[in-house]
Short mmCIF file of C-alpha atoms and ligand atoms in Angstrom, two decimals:
data_model
loop_
_atom_site.label_atom_id
_atom_site.label_comp_id
_atom_site.label_asym_id
_atom_site.label_seq_id
_atom_site.Cartn_x
_atom_site.Cartn_y
_atom_site.Cartn_z
CA MET A 2 113.74 100.96 125.33
CA LYS A 3 115.00 99.22 122.21
CA PRO A 4 114.10 101.31 119.05
CA LEU A 5 111.70 99.40 116.97
CA ILE A 6 111.17 100.48 113.33
CA ILE A 7 109.15 98.68 110.68
CA GLN A 8 109.79 98.89 106.92
CA ILE A 9 107.19 97.12 104.88
CA ASN A 10 108.59 96.97 101.44
CA PRO A 11 112.32 96.84 100.71
CA GLN A 12 111.87 99.68 98.19
CA ASP A 13 110.38 101.97 100.90
CA ASN A 14 112.44 105.10 101.83
CA VAL A 15 110.42 105.55 105.04
CA ALA A 16 109.75 103.26 108.00
CA ILE A 17 107.37 103.39 111.00
CA ILE A 18 108.43 103.96 114.53
CA ALA A 19 106.73 101.27 116.57
CA ASN A 20 107.72 102.12 120.14
CA ASP A 21 105.02 103.12 122.56
CA GLY A 22 105.22 106.92 122.99
CA GLY A 23 107.52 107.29 119.90
CA LEU A 24 111.20 108.05 120.02
CA LEU A 25 113.20 111.19 120.92
CA ALA A 26 115.45 113.18 118.52
CA GLY A 27 119.01 111.86 118.75
CA THR A 28 117.94 108.23 119.14
CA GLU A 29 119.91 105.83 116.89
CA VAL A 30 117.26 103.71 115.19
CA GLY A 31 119.45 101.84 112.71
CA VAL A 32 122.99 101.54 111.56
CA GLY A 33 124.07 105.13 111.21
CA LEU A 34 120.52 106.43 111.22
CA ILE A 35 119.92 109.04 113.98
CA LEU A 36 116.61 110.69 114.43
CA ARG A 37 116.78 114.46 113.58
CA ASP A 38 113.32 115.03 115.11
CA SER A 39 111.24 113.39 117.85
CA VAL A 40 108.87 111.03 116.05
CA PRO A 41 105.48 109.89 117.59
CA GLN A 42 104.48 106.26 117.59
CA GLY A 43 103.12 105.12 114.20
CA HIS A 44 104.70 107.96 112.34
CA LYS A 45 107.33 107.74 109.57
CA VAL A 46 111.02 108.41 109.60
CA ALA A 47 113.11 109.01 106.41
CA LEU A 48 115.55 106.16 106.00
CA VAL A 49 117.58 108.09 103.37
CA ASP A 50 117.88 111.69 102.14
CA ILE A 51 114.75 112.29 100.06
CA PRO A 52 115.30 115.09 97.44
CA SER A 53 112.61 117.71 96.81
CA ASP A 54 109.83 116.35 94.55
CA ALA A 55 111.06 112.77 94.89
CA PRO A 56 108.47 110.07 95.74
CA VAL A 57 107.98 108.96 99.39
CA LEU A 58 107.56 105.18 99.22
CA ARG A 59 105.58 103.08 101.52
CA TYR A 60 104.10 99.65 100.61
CA GLY A 61 106.41 100.09 97.58
CA ILE A 62 104.30 102.84 96.08
CA PRO A 63 104.47 106.61 96.25
CA ILE A 64 102.20 107.83 99.04
CA GLY A 65 103.34 111.36 98.25
CA TYR A 66 106.03 113.61 96.89
CA ALA A 67 108.45 115.59 99.05
CA LEU A 68 107.59 119.33 99.05
CA LYS A 69 111.24 119.99 100.05
CA GLU A 70 114.36 118.07 100.67
CA ILE A 71 113.87 115.64 103.60
CA PRO A 72 117.24 114.56 105.22
CA ALA A 73 117.54 110.96 106.55
CA GLY A 74 116.28 110.66 110.11
CA SER A 75 113.54 113.34 109.63
CA TRP A 76 110.00 112.93 110.86
CA VAL A 77 107.96 112.58 107.53
CA HIS A 78 104.54 114.04 108.30
CA GLU A 79 101.67 115.07 105.98
CA ARG A 80 102.86 118.77 105.84
CA LEU A 81 106.02 117.60 103.93
CA LEU A 82 104.04 115.58 101.31
CA LYS A 83 102.11 116.50 98.16
CA MET A 84 99.49 113.85 97.58
CA PRO A 85 99.50 111.99 94.27
CA ALA A 86 96.48 112.44 92.02
CA ALA A 87 93.85 109.67 91.95
CA ARG A 88 94.46 106.97 89.37
CA ASP A 89 92.59 107.56 86.19
CA LEU A 90 89.77 105.03 85.68
CA ASP A 91 90.78 104.46 82.03
CA ASN A 92 93.22 101.91 80.81
CA LEU A 93 93.31 99.88 84.07
CA PRO A 94 94.70 96.38 84.17
CA MET A 95 91.60 94.20 83.89
CA ALA A 96 91.84 90.72 85.37
CA THR A 97 95.49 90.59 84.38
CA VAL A 98 96.86 88.96 87.52
CA THR A 99 93.88 86.99 88.65
CA PRO A 100 95.38 84.72 91.40
CA ASN A 101 94.79 81.06 91.12
CA PRO A 102 92.01 79.77 93.46
CA LEU A 103 93.39 79.23 96.90
CA PRO A 104 93.74 75.51 98.02
CA PRO A 105 90.58 74.31 99.77
CA LEU A 106 90.63 74.15 103.55
CA GLU A 107 88.37 71.33 104.79
CA GLY A 108 86.97 70.12 108.08
CA TYR A 109 85.84 73.33 109.72
CA SER A 110 82.30 73.91 110.88
CA PHE A 111 80.21 75.96 113.27
CA GLU A 112 76.81 75.66 115.06
CA GLY A 113 74.29 77.82 113.18
CA TYR A 114 70.57 78.37 112.45
CA ARG A 115 69.61 77.24 109.05
CA ASN A 116 67.04 79.35 107.24
CA ALA A 117 64.34 78.69 104.66
CA ASP A 118 66.18 80.64 102.03
CA GLY A 119 69.36 78.60 102.40
CA SER A 120 71.25 81.17 104.47
CA VAL A 121 72.62 80.42 108.00
CA GLY A 122 72.27 82.61 111.08
CA THR A 123 74.83 82.98 113.86
CA ARG A 124 72.22 84.43 116.19
CA ASN A 125 68.49 83.91 116.60
CA LEU A 126 66.95 87.41 116.73
CA LEU A 127 63.53 88.91 116.25
CA ALA A 128 63.77 92.01 114.13
CA ILE A 129 61.00 94.55 113.91
CA THR A 130 61.19 96.35 110.62
CA THR A 131 59.93 99.96 110.39
CA THR A 132 58.91 101.85 107.20
CA VAL A 133 59.50 105.28 108.60
CA GLN A 134 61.21 107.19 111.43
CA CYS A 135 57.80 108.50 112.68
CA VAL A 136 57.20 105.13 114.41
CA ALA A 137 60.64 104.84 116.09
CA GLY A 138 59.56 106.00 119.52
CA VAL A 139 56.61 103.62 119.65
CA VAL A 140 58.68 100.72 118.42
CA ASP A 141 61.41 101.53 120.97
CA LEU A 142 58.90 101.28 123.80
CA ALA A 143 57.29 98.12 122.27
CA VAL A 144 60.77 96.44 122.09
CA HIS A 145 61.44 97.38 125.69
CA ARG A 146 58.18 95.69 126.74
CA ILE A 147 58.81 92.63 124.60
CA LYS A 148 62.19 92.21 126.19
CA GLN A 149 60.74 92.48 129.69
CA GLU A 150 57.50 90.58 129.29
CA LEU A 151 57.94 88.10 126.44
CA LEU A 152 61.55 87.28 125.91
CA PRO A 153 61.91 85.32 129.18
CA GLN A 154 59.24 82.91 127.87
CA PHE A 155 61.33 82.22 124.77
CA PRO A 156 64.78 81.12 125.95
CA HIS A 157 66.00 80.08 122.51
CA VAL A 158 65.60 83.58 121.13
CA ASP A 159 68.76 85.77 121.76
CA ASP A 160 67.22 89.23 121.57
CA VAL A 161 64.77 91.62 119.89
CA VAL A 162 66.00 94.32 117.59
CA GLY A 163 64.05 97.39 116.47
CA LEU A 164 65.22 98.43 112.94
CA GLU A 165 65.06 102.16 113.45
CA HIS A 166 66.26 104.54 110.66
CA ALA A 167 65.96 108.02 109.40
CA TYR A 168 64.27 107.20 106.07
CA GLY A 169 60.76 106.57 104.86
CA CYS A 170 59.13 110.00 104.41
CA GLY A 171 60.09 113.49 103.52
CA VAL A 172 62.24 111.98 100.81
CA ALA A 173 62.28 112.10 96.96
CA ILE A 174 61.37 108.45 96.83
CA ASP A 175 61.49 108.16 93.02
CA ALA A 176 64.70 110.12 92.63
CA GLU A 177 67.79 108.51 91.23
CA GLY A 178 69.62 106.83 94.13
CA ALA A 179 66.49 106.35 96.27
CA GLU A 180 66.53 102.59 95.48
CA ILE A 181 69.57 102.31 97.67
CA PRO A 182 68.06 103.08 101.02
CA ILE A 183 64.90 101.07 100.11
CA ARG A 184 66.65 97.94 99.09
CA THR A 185 69.10 98.28 102.05
CA LEU A 186 66.15 98.29 104.44
CA ARG A 187 64.47 95.39 102.69
CA ASN A 188 67.65 93.28 102.66
CA ILE A 189 68.39 94.14 106.29
CA SER A 190 65.00 92.57 107.25
CA LEU A 191 66.09 89.49 105.46
CA ASN A 192 69.48 89.20 107.25
CA PRO A 193 70.18 85.51 108.15
CA ASN A 194 70.23 86.32 111.86
CA PHE A 195 66.47 87.19 111.74
CA GLY A 196 65.35 83.76 110.65
CA GLY A 197 63.03 85.02 107.87
CA GLU A 198 60.49 86.24 110.43
CA VAL A 199 59.63 89.70 109.02
CA MET A 200 57.26 91.95 110.87
CA VAL A 201 56.78 95.54 109.91
CA VAL A 202 55.49 98.55 111.89
CA SER A 203 54.17 101.36 109.58
CA LEU A 204 52.64 104.74 110.34
CA GLY A 205 50.16 104.69 107.45
CA CYS A 206 50.60 107.90 105.47
CA GLU A 207 54.35 107.61 104.81
CA LYS A 208 55.92 107.54 101.34
CA LEU A 209 57.66 104.16 101.93
CA GLN A 210 54.53 102.06 102.11
CA PRO A 211 55.05 98.54 103.51
CA GLU A 212 54.28 96.85 100.12
CA ARG A 213 56.91 98.97 98.45
CA LEU A 214 59.43 98.06 101.13
CA MET A 215 58.63 94.36 101.09
CA PRO A 216 56.88 93.46 97.78
CA ALA A 217 55.09 90.18 97.34
CA GLY A 218 57.57 87.45 96.98
CA SER A 219 60.42 89.15 98.84
CA ILE A 220 60.10 86.92 102.02
CA PRO A 221 60.81 83.31 101.30
CA ILE A 222 59.34 81.91 104.48
CA ASN A 223 55.97 83.75 103.83
CA ASP A 224 55.88 82.24 100.26
CA GLN A 225 56.31 78.74 101.76
CA ARG A 226 53.51 79.35 104.26
CA GLY A 227 51.28 81.30 101.95
CA GLU A 228 51.35 84.20 104.33
CA ALA A 229 50.89 87.96 103.60
CA LEU A 230 53.20 90.55 104.90
CA ASP A 231 52.71 91.08 108.74
CA VAL A 232 52.10 94.84 109.21
CA VAL A 233 51.08 96.75 112.38
CA CYS A 234 49.82 100.16 111.05
CA LEU A 235 49.61 102.82 113.77
CA GLN A 236 47.04 104.93 111.96
CA ASN A 237 44.69 101.87 111.56
CA GLU A 238 41.31 102.91 112.95
CA ALA A 239 41.24 99.88 115.22
CA HIS A 240 43.84 101.55 117.41
CA VAL A 241 42.37 103.69 120.10
CA GLY A 242 45.07 105.21 122.22
CA PHE A 243 48.73 104.52 122.51
CA MET A 244 48.39 101.40 124.58
CA SER A 245 46.44 99.82 121.81
CA MET A 246 49.29 100.33 119.43
CA LEU A 247 51.78 98.86 121.85
CA ALA A 248 49.53 95.89 122.46
CA SER A 249 49.26 95.15 118.73
CA ILE A 250 53.02 95.18 118.23
CA VAL A 251 53.60 93.01 121.30
CA GLU A 252 50.95 90.47 120.18
CA GLN A 253 52.36 90.22 116.64
CA ALA A 254 55.88 89.81 118.11
CA ARG A 255 54.61 86.84 120.25
CA GLN A 256 53.69 84.90 117.09
CA HIS A 257 57.13 85.38 115.53
CA LEU A 258 58.89 84.59 118.84
CA GLU A 259 57.05 81.37 119.10
CA ARG A 260 58.41 80.15 115.76
CA LEU A 261 61.88 81.51 116.36
CA ASN A 262 61.94 79.77 119.78
CA LYS A 263 61.52 76.37 118.03
CA ARG A 264 64.72 76.75 116.11
CA ARG A 265 67.97 74.95 117.18
CA ARG A 266 71.60 75.30 116.20
CA GLU A 267 72.96 72.56 113.88
CA THR A 268 76.41 71.79 112.64
CA VAL A 269 77.01 73.52 109.31
CA PRO A 270 80.19 73.84 107.26
CA ALA A 271 82.32 76.99 107.71
CA SER A 272 81.39 77.82 104.12
CA GLU A 273 78.05 79.18 105.44
CA LEU A 274 79.87 82.09 107.04
CA VAL A 275 79.28 85.56 105.49
CA VAL A 276 81.94 87.82 106.93
CA GLY A 277 82.09 91.57 106.42
CA VAL A 278 85.40 93.23 107.13
CA GLN A 279 86.00 96.93 107.71
CA CYS A 280 88.23 99.29 109.64
CA GLY A 281 87.56 102.39 111.66
CA GLY A 282 89.81 104.78 113.50
CA SER A 283 92.75 103.64 111.52
CA ASP A 284 96.42 104.43 112.27
CA ALA A 285 99.74 103.63 110.65
CA PHE A 286 99.69 100.18 112.41
CA SER A 287 96.41 99.18 110.72
CA GLY A 288 98.33 98.22 107.57
CA LEU A 289 101.09 96.50 109.58
CA THR A 290 99.26 94.32 112.13
CA ALA A 291 95.47 94.04 112.28
CA ASN A 292 94.63 94.36 108.58
CA PRO A 293 97.25 91.84 107.38
CA ALA A 294 96.04 89.39 110.04
CA VAL A 295 92.44 89.95 108.90
CA GLY A 296 93.62 89.48 105.27
CA PHE A 297 95.24 86.17 106.24
CA CYS A 298 92.05 85.12 108.06
CA SER A 299 90.07 86.21 104.95
CA ASP A 300 92.09 83.87 102.85
CA LEU A 301 91.44 81.02 105.33
CA LEU A 302 87.66 81.74 105.12
CA VAL A 303 87.67 81.86 101.37
CA ARG A 304 89.54 78.56 101.41
CA THR A 305 86.71 76.96 103.42
CA GLY A 306 84.23 78.17 100.78
CA ALA A 307 82.87 80.97 102.87
CA SER A 308 81.90 84.42 101.71
CA VAL A 309 84.02 87.44 102.61
CA MET A 310 83.12 91.08 101.81
CA PHE A 311 85.47 94.05 101.85
CA SER A 312 84.12 97.54 101.26
CA GLU A 313 84.85 101.27 101.88
CA VAL A 314 85.20 102.77 98.38
CA THR A 315 87.27 105.86 99.39
CA GLU A 316 89.75 103.64 101.22
CA VAL A 317 90.46 101.42 98.31
CA ARG A 318 90.12 104.04 95.51
CA ASP A 319 93.87 104.53 95.43
CA ALA A 320 94.43 100.83 95.00
CA ILE A 321 92.00 100.50 92.07
CA ASP A 322 94.63 99.03 89.79
CA GLN A 323 95.37 96.26 92.25
CA LEU A 324 91.65 95.40 92.56
CA THR A 325 90.85 95.34 88.81
CA ALA A 326 93.98 93.30 88.17
CA ARG A 327 92.88 90.71 90.85
CA ALA A 328 89.28 90.41 89.45
CA VAL A 329 88.21 86.95 88.33
CA ASN A 330 87.27 88.22 84.91
CA SER A 331 86.93 91.47 82.99
CA GLN A 332 83.19 91.79 83.76
CA VAL A 333 83.99 91.85 87.48
CA ALA A 334 86.87 94.26 86.90
CA GLN A 335 84.49 96.55 84.96
CA ALA A 336 82.05 96.36 87.82
CA ILE A 337 84.69 97.59 90.21
CA VAL A 338 85.42 100.47 87.91
CA ASP A 339 81.78 101.27 87.55
CA GLN A 340 81.26 101.50 91.32
CA MET A 341 84.42 103.69 91.71
CA ALA A 342 83.21 105.96 88.87
CA TRP A 343 79.74 106.27 90.45
CA TYR A 344 81.39 107.24 93.81
CA ASP A 345 83.83 109.75 92.19
CA SER A 346 80.83 111.55 90.66
CA TYR A 347 78.92 111.36 94.01
CA LEU A 348 81.80 113.06 95.76
CA ALA A 349 82.26 115.57 92.96
CA ARG A 350 78.61 116.75 93.61
CA GLY A 351 80.02 118.06 96.92
CA ARG A 352 83.19 119.35 95.24
CA VAL A 353 85.36 116.98 97.20
CA ASP A 354 87.35 113.86 96.38
CA ARG A 355 88.48 110.71 98.19
CA SER A 356 90.99 112.81 100.17
CA ALA A 357 88.01 114.02 102.29
CA ASN A 358 88.18 110.63 103.93
CA THR A 359 91.05 111.06 106.42
CA THR A 360 90.29 112.18 109.99
CA PRO A 361 92.38 114.23 112.47
CA GLY A 362 92.82 110.94 114.46
CA ASN A 363 94.14 109.14 111.34
CA LYS A 364 96.73 111.90 110.99
CA ARG A 365 97.69 111.88 114.65
CA GLY A 366 98.05 108.07 114.33
CA GLY A 367 100.64 108.57 111.53
CA LEU A 368 98.56 108.35 108.40
CA SER A 369 99.69 111.24 106.14
CA ASN A 370 96.90 110.96 103.59
CA ILE A 371 94.25 108.73 101.92
CA VAL A 372 96.87 107.05 99.70
CA GLU A 373 98.71 105.74 102.68
CA LYS A 374 95.49 104.86 104.48
CA ALA A 375 94.21 102.94 101.39
CA MET A 376 97.37 100.87 100.98
CA GLY A 377 96.95 99.75 104.66
CA SER A 378 93.20 99.21 104.28
CA ILE A 379 93.18 97.04 101.17
CA VAL A 380 95.34 94.26 102.82
CA LYS A 381 92.16 93.28 104.79
CA SER A 382 91.02 91.65 101.53
CA GLY A 383 93.77 89.05 101.61
CA THR A 384 95.05 87.56 98.31
CA ALA A 385 92.04 85.71 96.83
CA PRO A 386 90.66 86.57 93.35
CA ILE A 387 87.67 88.99 93.55
CA GLN A 388 84.63 86.98 92.52
CA ALA A 389 81.84 89.62 92.52
CA VAL A 390 80.87 93.23 93.16
CA LEU A 391 77.88 94.49 95.05
CA ALA A 392 76.31 97.91 94.60
CA PRO A 393 75.24 99.55 97.92
CA GLY A 394 72.37 97.77 99.59
CA GLU A 395 72.40 94.69 97.35
CA ARG A 396 72.32 91.21 98.80
CA LEU A 397 75.26 88.84 98.37
CA LYS A 398 74.67 85.74 96.21
CA GLN A 399 78.20 84.56 95.78
CA LYS A 400 80.82 82.56 97.79
CA GLY A 401 84.43 83.72 97.87
CA LEU A 402 85.76 87.28 98.04
CA THR A 403 83.32 90.10 97.09
CA PHE A 404 83.87 93.82 96.87
CA ALA A 405 80.78 95.34 98.36
CA ALA A 406 80.93 99.01 97.38
CA THR A 407 79.98 101.17 100.37
CA PRO A 408 81.01 104.41 101.94
CA ALA A 409 83.85 104.04 104.45
CA SER A 410 81.75 105.58 107.26
CA ASP A 411 81.73 102.89 109.91
CA PHE A 412 78.03 102.82 110.62
CA ILE A 413 77.00 103.08 106.98
CA CYS A 414 79.41 100.41 105.87
CA GLY A 415 78.28 98.17 108.66
CA THR A 416 74.60 98.80 107.80
CA LEU A 417 75.18 97.96 104.09
CA GLN A 418 77.10 94.79 104.99
CA VAL A 419 74.19 93.78 107.24
CA ALA A 420 71.95 94.25 104.16
CA ALA A 421 74.30 92.23 102.03
CA GLY A 422 73.67 89.34 104.44
CA MET A 423 76.65 89.17 106.62
CA ASN A 424 76.35 86.97 109.69
CA LEU A 425 79.76 88.01 111.31
CA HIS A 426 81.56 91.30 111.25
CA ILE A 427 85.35 91.97 111.70
CA PHE A 428 86.31 95.42 112.63
CA THR A 429 89.90 96.60 112.92
CA THR A 430 90.77 99.73 114.83
CA GLY A 431 93.93 101.70 115.73
CA ARG A 432 92.68 104.80 117.48
CA GLY A 433 89.83 102.77 119.09
CA THR A 434 86.10 102.79 118.74
CA PRO A 435 83.45 101.07 120.85
CA TYR A 436 81.50 100.18 117.66
CA GLY A 437 78.99 97.46 117.65
CA LEU A 438 75.81 96.32 115.75
CA ALA A 439 72.65 94.85 117.11
CA PRO A 440 71.96 92.44 114.20
CA VAL A 441 75.38 90.77 113.94
CA PRO A 442 78.30 89.97 116.23
CA VAL A 443 81.12 92.48 115.77
CA VAL A 444 84.69 91.17 116.43
CA LYS A 445 87.03 94.03 117.20
CA VAL A 446 90.75 93.71 116.39
CA ALA A 447 93.27 96.28 117.75
CA THR A 448 96.28 97.29 115.76
CA ARG A 449 98.39 98.21 118.84
CA THR A 450 98.99 96.53 122.21
CA ASP A 451 98.61 99.92 123.93
CA LEU A 452 95.01 100.17 122.75
CA ALA A 453 94.28 96.53 123.55
CA ARG A 454 95.66 97.05 127.10
CA ARG A 455 93.63 100.18 127.81
CA TRP A 456 90.47 98.86 126.17
CA HIS A 457 90.88 95.35 127.53
CA ASP A 458 87.09 94.90 127.89
CA LEU A 459 86.26 96.26 124.40
CA ILE A 460 88.91 94.66 122.12
CA ASP A 461 88.48 91.03 121.28
CA ILE A 462 91.81 90.29 119.53
CA ASN A 463 95.09 92.15 119.92
CA ALA A 464 97.02 92.17 116.64
CA GLY A 465 99.47 94.63 118.22
CA ARG A 466 101.41 91.55 119.27
CA ILE A 467 102.64 91.34 115.69
CA ALA A 468 104.42 94.73 116.04
CA ASP A 469 105.69 93.68 119.45
CA GLY A 470 107.40 90.70 117.85
CA GLN A 471 105.34 88.21 119.97
CA LYS A 472 103.13 86.73 117.21
CA SER A 473 103.28 86.39 113.45
CA ILE A 474 100.60 87.58 111.07
CA ASP A 475 99.72 83.99 110.30
CA GLU A 476 99.27 83.19 114.09
CA VAL A 477 97.01 86.07 114.75
CA GLY A 478 95.07 85.29 111.53
CA TRP A 479 94.48 81.60 112.72
CA GLU A 480 93.56 82.83 116.17
CA LEU A 481 90.93 85.16 114.64
CA PHE A 482 89.65 82.35 112.41
CA HIS A 483 89.09 79.96 115.34
CA TYR A 484 87.56 82.86 117.40
CA LEU A 485 85.10 83.54 114.54
CA LEU A 486 83.93 79.92 114.54
CA ASP A 487 83.41 80.11 118.36
CA VAL A 488 81.48 83.43 118.12
CA ALA A 489 79.47 82.07 115.05
CA SER A 490 78.49 79.07 117.19
CA GLY A 491 77.37 81.15 120.14
CA ARG A 492 80.12 79.55 122.26
CA LYS A 493 81.66 82.96 122.76
CA LYS A 494 80.26 86.50 122.81
CA THR A 495 82.14 89.50 121.59
CA TYR A 496 82.63 92.47 123.93
CA ALA A 497 80.25 94.56 121.86
CA GLU A 498 77.62 91.81 122.45
CA GLN A 499 78.36 91.43 126.17
CA TRP A 500 77.91 95.12 126.74
CA LYS A 501 75.17 95.51 124.15
CA LEU A 502 77.03 98.36 122.40
CA HIS A 503 74.94 98.99 119.35
CA ASN A 504 75.43 101.76 116.87
CA ALA A 505 72.41 103.05 114.93
CA LEU A 506 71.67 101.63 111.56
CA VAL A 507 72.48 104.47 109.16
CA LEU A 508 71.09 104.08 105.72
CA PHE A 509 73.02 105.45 102.75
CA ASN A 510 70.63 107.86 100.90
CA PRO A 511 72.35 109.66 98.01
CA ALA A 512 68.96 110.99 96.80
CA PRO A 513 67.42 114.33 97.85
CA VAL A 514 65.14 114.83 100.87
CA THR A 515 62.10 117.05 100.48
CA1 CA B 14 85.09 102.32 108.11
#
């Protein structure tokens, strides 16, 4: 087996061992460089002697400082590194290196569903919104019946989705931060893939009353038709027995399904794509293969005029100076700082910081700490100027690249990106996760060929071919771009869709529960 090591930046004093299974001590990995230790795949080897206290450089920046002298050829793992402190939020470079707008990329389109509010869906789904967890069991059974009894009559509707969640009652609904789960839920109901057909199932006595969740004027399609909010209330006196509740939900669903079933796909420009990117189960290859390919694809999307969101505050916190510098103007740079400052104080309430992010799997995969993870994570955002910033649960209004501030938690980030209005989701993974979402197609990109081979019916795109030397970052980026257009058009289904692998919607509620 030919030793394969990858150095990202010429300044780096470490490189990654790329071979499957790692390499044994004594292996010559470069001219005069012999491994002193056995090094697992994805882990770092010292290219030169690194003195005690000297910076360990990856991506050209210090990911840590040597706790003792590290001789060339050593395995550089997290126990040898002292993590740098988080960058202060004062005196950051604000919109100092804003890149020029990328050259337009024209002539790309997909087949999508146009909505009354101007957004475009990639799927035609009936969503049933719930105000409170109390109704979840009833809605679950109702959805099951709708799928069995009604859906076959409406062949142009792809599926029925119950929007179950843990919020709605037993919560301090007027506390600071409570607006986040409420607007998240509201904006999820308005996701482009639901066609503007909002129906709500409520218990009756809950704190989150239907009118508070969906105030008058929040549903564009209802305004056009002069319709009131469609609510099935389980405590309504008209309901006698459980079957009566189910019958009400099924009957209301029929009306929405009839309208959804009349919709047809039409050719729309690629600029109507709203793509959320995130990673989960990252390893040291994430920043070498999958994330750079996604970053290349993100630039292609921005060039078509599409919207791209990147997120995960704790995974970009250590690259804050790169983000503020790339902002389109100082207001956007300040909005990035404000979101980071809010999150710093949120974490401080639990007496932790961004270093609480990394998982045992990240470390086994070769990521020593959050700084190293962040430098690999941020490349998903490509090179475009950052046009806008969203607070958690807000809906996107802007084309181009947006920083949507969310936790890095896969399901919470995905839920907030659904609320922001994404109609396609790109998810990169190194360790592997079967992640999927019911409202939006999820395209999974593997960082390593070994994972793509073992999870051949879960991973959609194998970016590990970049580390294998078979494909370039650009080639995988283009492949992903074309695949996205096929998935958006319904010509292809992702593995998560084929298997109906759907993670729960998980609302971000920083406010107290009662
Ligand atoms: Ca994540």
